[in-house]
Coordinates of C-alpha atoms in Angstrom, one line a residue:
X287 CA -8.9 29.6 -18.6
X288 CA -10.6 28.3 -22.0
X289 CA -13.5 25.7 -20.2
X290 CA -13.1 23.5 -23.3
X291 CA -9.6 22.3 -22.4
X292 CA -11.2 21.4 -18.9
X293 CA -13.8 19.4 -20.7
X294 CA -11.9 17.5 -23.0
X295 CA -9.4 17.1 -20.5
X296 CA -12.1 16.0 -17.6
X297 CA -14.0 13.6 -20.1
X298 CA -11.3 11.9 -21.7
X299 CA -9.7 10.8 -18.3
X300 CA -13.2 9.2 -17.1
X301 CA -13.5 7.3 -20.8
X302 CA -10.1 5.7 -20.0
X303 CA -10.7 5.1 -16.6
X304 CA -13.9 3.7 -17.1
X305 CA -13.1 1.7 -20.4
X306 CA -10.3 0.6 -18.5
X307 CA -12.5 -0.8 -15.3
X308 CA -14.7 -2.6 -18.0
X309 CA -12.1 -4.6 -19.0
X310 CA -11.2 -5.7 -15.4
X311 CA -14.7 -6.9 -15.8
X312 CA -14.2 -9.3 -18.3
X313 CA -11.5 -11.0 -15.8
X314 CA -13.5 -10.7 -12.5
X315 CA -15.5 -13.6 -12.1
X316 CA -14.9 -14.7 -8.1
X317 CA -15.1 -13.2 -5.0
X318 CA -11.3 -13.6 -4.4
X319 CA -11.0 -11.5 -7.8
X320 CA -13.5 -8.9 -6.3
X321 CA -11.9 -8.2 -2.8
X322 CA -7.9 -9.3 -3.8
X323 CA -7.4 -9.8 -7.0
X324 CA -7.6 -13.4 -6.5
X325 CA -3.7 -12.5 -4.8
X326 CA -1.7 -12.5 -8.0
X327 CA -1.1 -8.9 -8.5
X328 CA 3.1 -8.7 -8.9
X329 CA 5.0 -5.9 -7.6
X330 CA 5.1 -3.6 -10.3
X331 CA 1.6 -3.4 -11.1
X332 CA 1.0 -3.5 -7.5
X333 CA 3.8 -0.4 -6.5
X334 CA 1.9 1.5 -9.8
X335 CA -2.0 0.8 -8.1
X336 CA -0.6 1.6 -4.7
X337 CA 1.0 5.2 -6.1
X338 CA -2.5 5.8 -8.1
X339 CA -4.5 5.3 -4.9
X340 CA -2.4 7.1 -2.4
X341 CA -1.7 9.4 -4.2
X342 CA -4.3 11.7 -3.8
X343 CA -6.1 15.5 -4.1
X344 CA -3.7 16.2 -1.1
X345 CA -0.9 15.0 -2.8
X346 CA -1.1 16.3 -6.3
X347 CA -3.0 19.3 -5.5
X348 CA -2.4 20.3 -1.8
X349 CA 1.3 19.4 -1.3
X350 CA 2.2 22.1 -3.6
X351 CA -0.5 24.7 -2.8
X352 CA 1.2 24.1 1.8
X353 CA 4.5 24.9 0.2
X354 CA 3.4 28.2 -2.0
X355 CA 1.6 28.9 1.9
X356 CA 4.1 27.7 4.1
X357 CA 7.3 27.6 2.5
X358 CA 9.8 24.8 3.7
X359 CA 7.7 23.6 6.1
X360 CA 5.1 22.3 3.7
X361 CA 8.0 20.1 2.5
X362 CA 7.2 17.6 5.5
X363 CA 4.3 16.1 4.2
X364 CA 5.3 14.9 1.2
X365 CA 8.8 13.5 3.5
X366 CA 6.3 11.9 5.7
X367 CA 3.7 10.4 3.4
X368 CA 6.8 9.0 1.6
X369 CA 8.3 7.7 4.6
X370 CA 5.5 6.7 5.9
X371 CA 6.2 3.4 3.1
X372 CA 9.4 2.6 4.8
X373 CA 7.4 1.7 8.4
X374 CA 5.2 -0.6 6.0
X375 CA 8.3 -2.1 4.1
X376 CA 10.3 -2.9 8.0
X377 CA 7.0 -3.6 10.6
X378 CA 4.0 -4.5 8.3
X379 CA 3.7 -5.4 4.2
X380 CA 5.0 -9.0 4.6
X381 CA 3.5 -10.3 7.8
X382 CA -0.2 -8.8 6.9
X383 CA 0.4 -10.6 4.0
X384 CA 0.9 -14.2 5.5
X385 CA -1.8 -13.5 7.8
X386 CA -4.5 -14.6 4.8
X387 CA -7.1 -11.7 5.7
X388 CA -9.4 -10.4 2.9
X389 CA -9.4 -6.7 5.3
X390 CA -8.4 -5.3 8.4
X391 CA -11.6 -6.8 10.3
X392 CA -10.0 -10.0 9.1
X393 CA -6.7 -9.8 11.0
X394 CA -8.1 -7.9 13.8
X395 CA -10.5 -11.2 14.4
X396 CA -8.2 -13.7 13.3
X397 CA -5.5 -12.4 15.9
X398 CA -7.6 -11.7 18.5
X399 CA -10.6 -14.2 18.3
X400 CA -13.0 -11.6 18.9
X401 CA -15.8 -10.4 17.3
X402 CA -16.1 -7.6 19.3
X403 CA -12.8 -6.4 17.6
X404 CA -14.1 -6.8 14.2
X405 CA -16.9 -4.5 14.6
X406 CA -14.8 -1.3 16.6
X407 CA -12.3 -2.0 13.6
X408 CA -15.0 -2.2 10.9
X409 CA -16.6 0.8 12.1
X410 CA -13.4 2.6 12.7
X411 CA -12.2 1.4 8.6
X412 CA -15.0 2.9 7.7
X413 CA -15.1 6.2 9.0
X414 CA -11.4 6.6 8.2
X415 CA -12.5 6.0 4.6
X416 CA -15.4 8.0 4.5
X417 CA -13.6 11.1 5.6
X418 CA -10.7 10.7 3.2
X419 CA -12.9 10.2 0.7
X420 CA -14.6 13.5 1.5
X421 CA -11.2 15.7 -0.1
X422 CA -10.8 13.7 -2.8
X423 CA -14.3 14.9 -3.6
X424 CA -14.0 18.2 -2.4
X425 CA -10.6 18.7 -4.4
X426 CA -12.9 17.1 -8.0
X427 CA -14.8 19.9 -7.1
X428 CA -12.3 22.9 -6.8
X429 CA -11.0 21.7 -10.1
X430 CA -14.3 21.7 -12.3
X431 CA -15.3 24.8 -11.3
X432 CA -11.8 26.3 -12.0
X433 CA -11.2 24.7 -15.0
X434 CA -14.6 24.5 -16.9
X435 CA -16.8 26.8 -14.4
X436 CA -19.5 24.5 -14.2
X437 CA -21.0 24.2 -10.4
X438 CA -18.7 22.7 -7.8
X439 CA -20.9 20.0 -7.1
X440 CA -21.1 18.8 -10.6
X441 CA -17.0 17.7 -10.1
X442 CA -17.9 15.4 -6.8
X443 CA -21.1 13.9 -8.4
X444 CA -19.1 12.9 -11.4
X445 CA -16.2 11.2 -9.6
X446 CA -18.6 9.7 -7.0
X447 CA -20.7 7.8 -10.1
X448 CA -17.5 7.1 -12.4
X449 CA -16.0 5.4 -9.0
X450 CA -18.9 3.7 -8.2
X451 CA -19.5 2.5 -11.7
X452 CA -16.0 0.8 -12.2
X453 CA -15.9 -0.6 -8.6
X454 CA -19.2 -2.1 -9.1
X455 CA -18.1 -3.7 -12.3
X456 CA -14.9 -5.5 -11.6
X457 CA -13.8 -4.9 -8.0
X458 CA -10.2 -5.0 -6.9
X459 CA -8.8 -6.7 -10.0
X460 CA -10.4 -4.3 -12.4
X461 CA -9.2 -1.2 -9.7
X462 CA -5.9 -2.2 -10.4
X463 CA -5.7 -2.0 -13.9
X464 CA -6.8 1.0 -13.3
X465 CA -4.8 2.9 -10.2
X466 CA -2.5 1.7 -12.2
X467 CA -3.1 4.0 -15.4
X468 CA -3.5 6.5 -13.2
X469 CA -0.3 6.5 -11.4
X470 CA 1.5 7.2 -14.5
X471 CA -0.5 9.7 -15.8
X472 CA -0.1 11.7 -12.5
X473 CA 3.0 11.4 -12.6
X474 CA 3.3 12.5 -16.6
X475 CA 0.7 15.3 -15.6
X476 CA 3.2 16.9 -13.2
X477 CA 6.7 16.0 -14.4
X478 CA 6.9 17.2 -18.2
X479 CA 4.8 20.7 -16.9
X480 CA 7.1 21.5 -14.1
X481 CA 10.3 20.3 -16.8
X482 CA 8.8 22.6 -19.4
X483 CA 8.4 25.7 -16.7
X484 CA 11.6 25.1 -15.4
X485 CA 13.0 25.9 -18.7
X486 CA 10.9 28.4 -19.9
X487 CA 11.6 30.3 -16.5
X488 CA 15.7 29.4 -17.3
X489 CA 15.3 30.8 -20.9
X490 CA 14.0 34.6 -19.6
X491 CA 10.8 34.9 -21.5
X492 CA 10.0 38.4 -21.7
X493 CA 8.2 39.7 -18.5
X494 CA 8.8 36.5 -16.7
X495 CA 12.2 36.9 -15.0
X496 CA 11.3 41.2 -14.5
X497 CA 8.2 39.8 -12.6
X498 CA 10.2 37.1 -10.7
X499 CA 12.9 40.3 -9.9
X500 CA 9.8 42.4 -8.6
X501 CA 9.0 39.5 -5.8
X502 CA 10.0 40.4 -2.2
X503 CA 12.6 37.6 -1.3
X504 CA 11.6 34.8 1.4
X505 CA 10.3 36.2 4.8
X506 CA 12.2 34.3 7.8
X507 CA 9.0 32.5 9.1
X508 CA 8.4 30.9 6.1
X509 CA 11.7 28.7 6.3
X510 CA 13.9 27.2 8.8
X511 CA 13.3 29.7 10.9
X512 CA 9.6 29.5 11.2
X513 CA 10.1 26.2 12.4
X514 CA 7.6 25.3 15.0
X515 CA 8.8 21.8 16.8
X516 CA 5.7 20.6 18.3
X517 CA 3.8 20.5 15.2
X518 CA 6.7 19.3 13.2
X519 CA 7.3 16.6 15.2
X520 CA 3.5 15.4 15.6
X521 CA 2.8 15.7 12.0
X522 CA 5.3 13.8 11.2
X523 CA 3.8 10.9 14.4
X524 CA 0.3 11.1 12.1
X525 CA 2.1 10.6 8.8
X526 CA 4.5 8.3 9.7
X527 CA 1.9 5.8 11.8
X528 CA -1.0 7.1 9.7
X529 CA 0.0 5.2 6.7
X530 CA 0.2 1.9 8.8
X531 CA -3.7 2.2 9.1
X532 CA -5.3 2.9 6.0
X533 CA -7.5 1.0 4.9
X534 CA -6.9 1.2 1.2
X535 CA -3.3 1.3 1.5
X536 CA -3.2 -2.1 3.8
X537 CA -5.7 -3.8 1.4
X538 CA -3.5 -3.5 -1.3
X539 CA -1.0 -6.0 0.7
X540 CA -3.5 -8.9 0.6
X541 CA -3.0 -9.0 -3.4
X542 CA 0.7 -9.9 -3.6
X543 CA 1.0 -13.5 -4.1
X544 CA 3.2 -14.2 -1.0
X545 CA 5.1 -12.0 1.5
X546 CA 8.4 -11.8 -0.6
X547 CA 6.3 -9.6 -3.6
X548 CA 4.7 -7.9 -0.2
X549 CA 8.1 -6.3 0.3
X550 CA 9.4 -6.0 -2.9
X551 CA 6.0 -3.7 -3.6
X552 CA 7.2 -1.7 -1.2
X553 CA 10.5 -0.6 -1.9
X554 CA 9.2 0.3 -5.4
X555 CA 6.5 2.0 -4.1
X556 CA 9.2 4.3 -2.2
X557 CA 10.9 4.9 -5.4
X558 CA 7.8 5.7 -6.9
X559 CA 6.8 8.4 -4.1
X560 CA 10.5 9.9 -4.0
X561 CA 10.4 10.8 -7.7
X562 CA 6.6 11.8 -7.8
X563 CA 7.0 14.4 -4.6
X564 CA 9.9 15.9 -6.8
X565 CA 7.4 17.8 -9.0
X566 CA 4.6 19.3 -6.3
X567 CA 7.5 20.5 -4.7
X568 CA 8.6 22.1 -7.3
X569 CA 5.3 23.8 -8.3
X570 CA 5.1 25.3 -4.9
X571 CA 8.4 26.9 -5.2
X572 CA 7.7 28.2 -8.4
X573 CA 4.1 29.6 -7.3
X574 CA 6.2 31.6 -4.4
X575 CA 7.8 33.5 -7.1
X576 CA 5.1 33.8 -9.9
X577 CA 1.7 33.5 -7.9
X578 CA 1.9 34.7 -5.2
X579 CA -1.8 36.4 -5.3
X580 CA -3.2 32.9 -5.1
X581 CA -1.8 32.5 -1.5
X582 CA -3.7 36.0 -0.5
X583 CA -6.9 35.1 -2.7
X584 CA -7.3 31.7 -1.3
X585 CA -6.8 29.6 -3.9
X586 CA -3.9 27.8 -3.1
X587 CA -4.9 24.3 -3.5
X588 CA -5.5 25.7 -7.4
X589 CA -2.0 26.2 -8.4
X590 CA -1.3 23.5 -9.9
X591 CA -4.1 23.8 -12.2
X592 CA -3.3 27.6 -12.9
X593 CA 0.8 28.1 -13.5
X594 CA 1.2 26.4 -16.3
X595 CA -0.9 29.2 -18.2
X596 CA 0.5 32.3 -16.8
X597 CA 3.8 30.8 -17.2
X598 CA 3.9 29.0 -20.4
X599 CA 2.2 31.5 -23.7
X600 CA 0.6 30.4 -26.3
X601 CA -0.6 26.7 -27.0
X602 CA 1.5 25.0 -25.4
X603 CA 0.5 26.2 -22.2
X604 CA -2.9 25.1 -23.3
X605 CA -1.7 21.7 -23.6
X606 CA 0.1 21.7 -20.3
X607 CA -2.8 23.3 -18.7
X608 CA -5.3 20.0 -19.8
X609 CA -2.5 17.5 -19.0
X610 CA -2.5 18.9 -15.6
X611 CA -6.1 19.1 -15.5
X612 CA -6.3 15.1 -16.4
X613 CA -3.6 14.2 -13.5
X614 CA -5.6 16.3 -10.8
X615 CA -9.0 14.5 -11.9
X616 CA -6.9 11.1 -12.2
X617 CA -6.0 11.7 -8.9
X618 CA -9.7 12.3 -7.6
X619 CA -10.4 8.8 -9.2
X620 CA -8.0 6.8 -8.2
X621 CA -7.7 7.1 -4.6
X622 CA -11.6 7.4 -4.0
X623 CA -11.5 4.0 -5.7
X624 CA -9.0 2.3 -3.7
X625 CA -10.4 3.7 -0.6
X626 CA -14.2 2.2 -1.9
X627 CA -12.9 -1.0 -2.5
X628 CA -11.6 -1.4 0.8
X629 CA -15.2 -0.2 2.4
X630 CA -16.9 -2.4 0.6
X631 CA -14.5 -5.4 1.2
X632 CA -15.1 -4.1 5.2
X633 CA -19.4 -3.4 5.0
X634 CA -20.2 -6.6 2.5
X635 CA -18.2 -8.9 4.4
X636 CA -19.6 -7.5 7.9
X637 CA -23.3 -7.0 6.7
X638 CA -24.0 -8.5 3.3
X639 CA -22.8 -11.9 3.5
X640 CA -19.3 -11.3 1.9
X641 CA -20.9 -12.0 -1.7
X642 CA -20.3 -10.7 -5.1
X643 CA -23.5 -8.9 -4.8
X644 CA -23.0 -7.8 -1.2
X645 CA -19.7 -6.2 -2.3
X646 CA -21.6 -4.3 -5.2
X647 CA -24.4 -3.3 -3.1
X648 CA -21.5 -1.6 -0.3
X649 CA -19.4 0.0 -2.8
X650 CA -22.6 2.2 -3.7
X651 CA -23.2 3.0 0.0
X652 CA -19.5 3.5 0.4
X653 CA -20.2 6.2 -2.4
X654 CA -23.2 7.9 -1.3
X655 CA -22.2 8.9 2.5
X656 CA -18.9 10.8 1.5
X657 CA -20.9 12.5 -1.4
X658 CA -23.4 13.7 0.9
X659 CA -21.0 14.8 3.2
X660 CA -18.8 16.8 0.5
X661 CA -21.6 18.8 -1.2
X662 CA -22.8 20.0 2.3
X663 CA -19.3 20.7 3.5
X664 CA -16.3 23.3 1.8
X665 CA -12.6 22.4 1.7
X666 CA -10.4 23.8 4.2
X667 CA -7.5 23.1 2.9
X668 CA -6.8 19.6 0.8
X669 CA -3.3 18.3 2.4
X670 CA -4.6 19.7 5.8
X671 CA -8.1 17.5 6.1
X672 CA -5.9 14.4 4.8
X673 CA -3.3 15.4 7.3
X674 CA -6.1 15.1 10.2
X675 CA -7.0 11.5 8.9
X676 CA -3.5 10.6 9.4
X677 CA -3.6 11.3 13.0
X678 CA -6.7 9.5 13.8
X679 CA -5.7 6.5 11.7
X680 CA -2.5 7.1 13.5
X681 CA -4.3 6.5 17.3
X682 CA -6.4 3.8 16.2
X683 CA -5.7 1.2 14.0
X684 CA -2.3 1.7 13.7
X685 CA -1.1 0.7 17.4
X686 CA -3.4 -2.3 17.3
X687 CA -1.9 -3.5 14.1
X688 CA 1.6 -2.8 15.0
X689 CA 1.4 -4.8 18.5
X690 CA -1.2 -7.4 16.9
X691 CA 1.8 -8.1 14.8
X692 CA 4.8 -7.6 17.5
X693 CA 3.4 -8.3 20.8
X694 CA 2.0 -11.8 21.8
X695 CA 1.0 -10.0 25.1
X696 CA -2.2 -7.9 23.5
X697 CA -5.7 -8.9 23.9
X698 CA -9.2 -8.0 22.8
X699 CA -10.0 -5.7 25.5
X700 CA -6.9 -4.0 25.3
X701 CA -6.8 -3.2 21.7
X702 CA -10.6 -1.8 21.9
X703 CA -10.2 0.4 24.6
X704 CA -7.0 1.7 22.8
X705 CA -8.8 2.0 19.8
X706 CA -11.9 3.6 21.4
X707 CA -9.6 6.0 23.8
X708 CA -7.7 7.0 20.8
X709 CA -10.5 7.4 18.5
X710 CA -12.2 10.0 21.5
X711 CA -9.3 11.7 22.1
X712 CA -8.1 12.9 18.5
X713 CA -12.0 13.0 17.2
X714 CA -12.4 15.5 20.3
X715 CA -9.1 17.5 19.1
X716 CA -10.6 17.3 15.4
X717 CA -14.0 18.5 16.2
X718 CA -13.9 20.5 18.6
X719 CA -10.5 21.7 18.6
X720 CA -11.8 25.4 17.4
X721 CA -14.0 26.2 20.6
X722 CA -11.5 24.5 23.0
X723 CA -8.3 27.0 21.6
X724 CA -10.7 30.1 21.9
X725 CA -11.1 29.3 25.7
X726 CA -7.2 28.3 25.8
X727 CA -5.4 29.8 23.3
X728 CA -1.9 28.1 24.9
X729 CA -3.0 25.0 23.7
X730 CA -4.2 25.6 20.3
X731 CA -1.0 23.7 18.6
X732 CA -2.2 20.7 20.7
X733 CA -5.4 20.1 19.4
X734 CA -4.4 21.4 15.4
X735 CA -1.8 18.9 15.8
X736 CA -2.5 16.0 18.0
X737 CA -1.2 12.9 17.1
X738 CA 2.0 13.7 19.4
X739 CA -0.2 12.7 22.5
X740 CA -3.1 10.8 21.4
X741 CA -0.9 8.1 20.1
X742 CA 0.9 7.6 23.5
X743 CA -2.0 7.8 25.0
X744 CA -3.9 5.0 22.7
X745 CA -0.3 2.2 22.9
X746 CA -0.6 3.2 26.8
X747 CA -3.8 2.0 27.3
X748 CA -3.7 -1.1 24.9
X749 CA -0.8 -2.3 27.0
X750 CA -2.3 -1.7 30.3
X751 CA -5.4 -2.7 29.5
X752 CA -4.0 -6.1 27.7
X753 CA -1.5 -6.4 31.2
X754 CA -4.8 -6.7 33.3
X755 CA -6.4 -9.3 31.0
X756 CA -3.5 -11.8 31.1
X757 CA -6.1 -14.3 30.6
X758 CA -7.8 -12.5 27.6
X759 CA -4.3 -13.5 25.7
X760 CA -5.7 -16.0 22.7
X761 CA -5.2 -19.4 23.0
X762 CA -3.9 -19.4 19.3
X763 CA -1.9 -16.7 19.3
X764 CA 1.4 -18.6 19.0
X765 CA 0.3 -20.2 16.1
X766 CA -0.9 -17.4 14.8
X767 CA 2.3 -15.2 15.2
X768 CA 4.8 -17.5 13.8
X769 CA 2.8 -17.8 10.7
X770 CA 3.4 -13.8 10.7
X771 CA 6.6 -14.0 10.7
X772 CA 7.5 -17.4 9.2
X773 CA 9.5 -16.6 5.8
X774 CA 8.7 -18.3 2.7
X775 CA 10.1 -20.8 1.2

């Protein structure tokens, strides 16, 4: 791969980005505009910020590189972390909308009346971030070393500063403009190179369709019948529940202007995700047939970035391979950004006064931490890590927001031992989920996949817990509950 087209490609996605934040700036003047956007955002630019920032390195690179691994059952990600949207559109978008929070702390406190609440969330919002953050910067780096072979670290350093830069400048409003942008390019980046292989595959250009011929067909185990329930079904638990909890995802609610645009965000959003997942898909299925030696060598979270080359001669593959190259580090971008907008919403309003300045000051320590934490760590595997996220964000925050929403009965003491137990539970499975399987190998699926039984676990205790503190039930919790789900006028 010429480095050049990595290069060009590289800088002139961080010139728009960044030329693009600066002009939030001229528009950012309060502190609603830095943490919400001052609420005004409408449902189109808000769908198109909310597909650049969840759409991330798992998605644009690591969806297709499970399927050129897995085969059909790599399709379940990109089914859950679209349907993940529809539980937001039916049990969350418009009543965490009318509950008037700035971040999750906020509606945590503000349903609960505790303070104790606010700082288990606040501290559980920000580790969530800080380790999705981590393959977004991990996947920057895989890319610039493929694409330009410049040292890995060089991609994670350069995201990390281009985020920090824009987020310090304008805040949510400028973000916007910008996830925005980079929604569509993604979405350009994949689309017209998969279109373009599709038919260059269909027109039998020489050498092509004998190599295709030459590839051993399907083995069993990498479709329907390889099909292993229990991780099925609790992947699709962390997905599903997953996206009810994160941070940047759930921020992005507090900028419609009421709870009507809350809702109609989210059913574009869907449509948005549908047709996006299309084209990852379709790369994996395509890299089964033509690149197959990326699966053995390691490198599938890279085939995105490499089949547009060995597929496509001449210069037109050269253009397809930077437009791919500019999605992938679009991607990086965008969802770090969301994701350090809502930590520094979370850590200025918790230790810096909730300022202007506070908020600048956080979104460069939001930064550092997941930068340090990338260049000491490797990637195992982009949708996987983002995957494991999902189920801790799936047995914490997401049952406390789900009940502090539909259950007058919970209470402060219930919804931080839930979020404590759970947190223990699927951080234990995480962490030390390798040495546990090597002493019991019979439970290895367990702990690689646990959101199946640390989420009952985590609503079990809440409720329990919350049933024994009948008097630990808010005095304003009424009040606060029909505001939820009062519609507008």
């Amino acid at each position: 791969m010429n480095p050049w087209v990595g290069y060009v490609s590289i800088a002139a996605v961080a010139a728009a980005s960044t030329l693009i934040g600066f002009y939030g700036l001229r528009v950012s003047r309060t502190t609603s505009d830095f943490y919400v956007a001052s609420r005004t955002v409408r449902p189109w630019w808000n769908a198109s910020a909310i597909g650049g920032e969840y759409l991330s390195a798992a998605s644009f690179l690591g969806v297709a590189g499970l399927v050129l691994l897995t085969g059909s059952q790599g399709l379940w990600f990109p089914i859950g972390y679209t349907a993940g949207y529809l539980m937001l559109l039916l049990f969350v978008a418009a009543p965490l909308r009318r509950s008037g929070a700035y971040t999750i702390p906020d509606f945590t406190q503000a349903r609960l009346e505790s303070t104790g609440v606010r700082r288990v969330t606040s501290v559980l919002v920000i580790v969530i971030g800080w380790f999705y953050i981590v393959p977004q910067l991990q996947g920057a780096a895989l890319t610039v070393r493929i694409t330009t072979g410049m040292p890995a670290w060089a991609g994670s350093v350069a995201v990390a500063v281009i985020v920090a830069a824009v987020v310090v400048a304008g805040g949510m409003r400028s973000i916007t403009f910008v996830q925005a942008f980079q929604f569509w390019l993604k979405l350009t980046a994949l689309a017209i190179p998969a279109v373009v292989i599709l038919i260059v595959v269909a027109g039998g250009v020489p050498g092509i369709v004998a190599h295709a011929a030459s590839i051993d067909p399907f083995p069993a185990e990498a479709g329907p019948a390889g099909l292993d329930v229990y991780r099925t079904v609790s992947l699709m638990v962390a997905l599903l529940l997953g996206t009810l909890g994160l941070p940047h995802v759930l921020v992005r609610f507090y900028t419609s202007p009421d709870g009507v645009a809350a809702r109609r965000t989210t059913v574009i959003v869907l449509a948005l995700l549908s047709a996006f997942y299309c084209f990852p898909t379709v790369f994996g299925l395509l890299g089964r047939v033509f690149a197959p030696d990326l699966a053995a060598g390691g490198q599938a979270d890279a085939l995105v970035l490499m089949l547009p080359g060995r597929l496509v001669p001449g210069p037109a593959g050269v253009l397809l391979t930077a437009l791919v190259i500019a999605g992938a580090f679009a991607a990086f971008l965008s969802t770090t950004s969301g994701l350090v907008v809502s930590l520094a919403g979370v850590i200025s309003q918790d230790m810096l006064g909730g300022s202007v300045r506070g908020f600048r000051i956080a979104a460069v320590l939001a930064t550092i931490v997941p930068l340090v934490v990338a260049l000491a760590t490797e990637s195992s595997g982009l949708a996987g890590s983002v995957g494991l996220v999902f189920a801790f964000t799936a047995s914490t925050l997401c049952p406390v927001l789900l009940l502090g929403i539909w259950w007058r009965g919970l209470t402060a003491r219930g919804a931080v031992a839930g979020m404590l137990v759970g947190g223990t539970l699927s951080a234990a499975a995480i962490f030390g989920g390798g040495m546990l399987a090597a002493w019991a190998p019979g439970i290895r699926p367990l702990l690689e996949q646990p959101a199946a039984w640390t989420v009952p676990i985590a609503v079990a205790v809440i409720v329990l817990v919350s049933r024994t503190d009948r008097r630990g039930t808010p005095r304003g919790v009424d009040t606060f509950l029909a505001r939820l789900h009062t519609p507008e006028m």
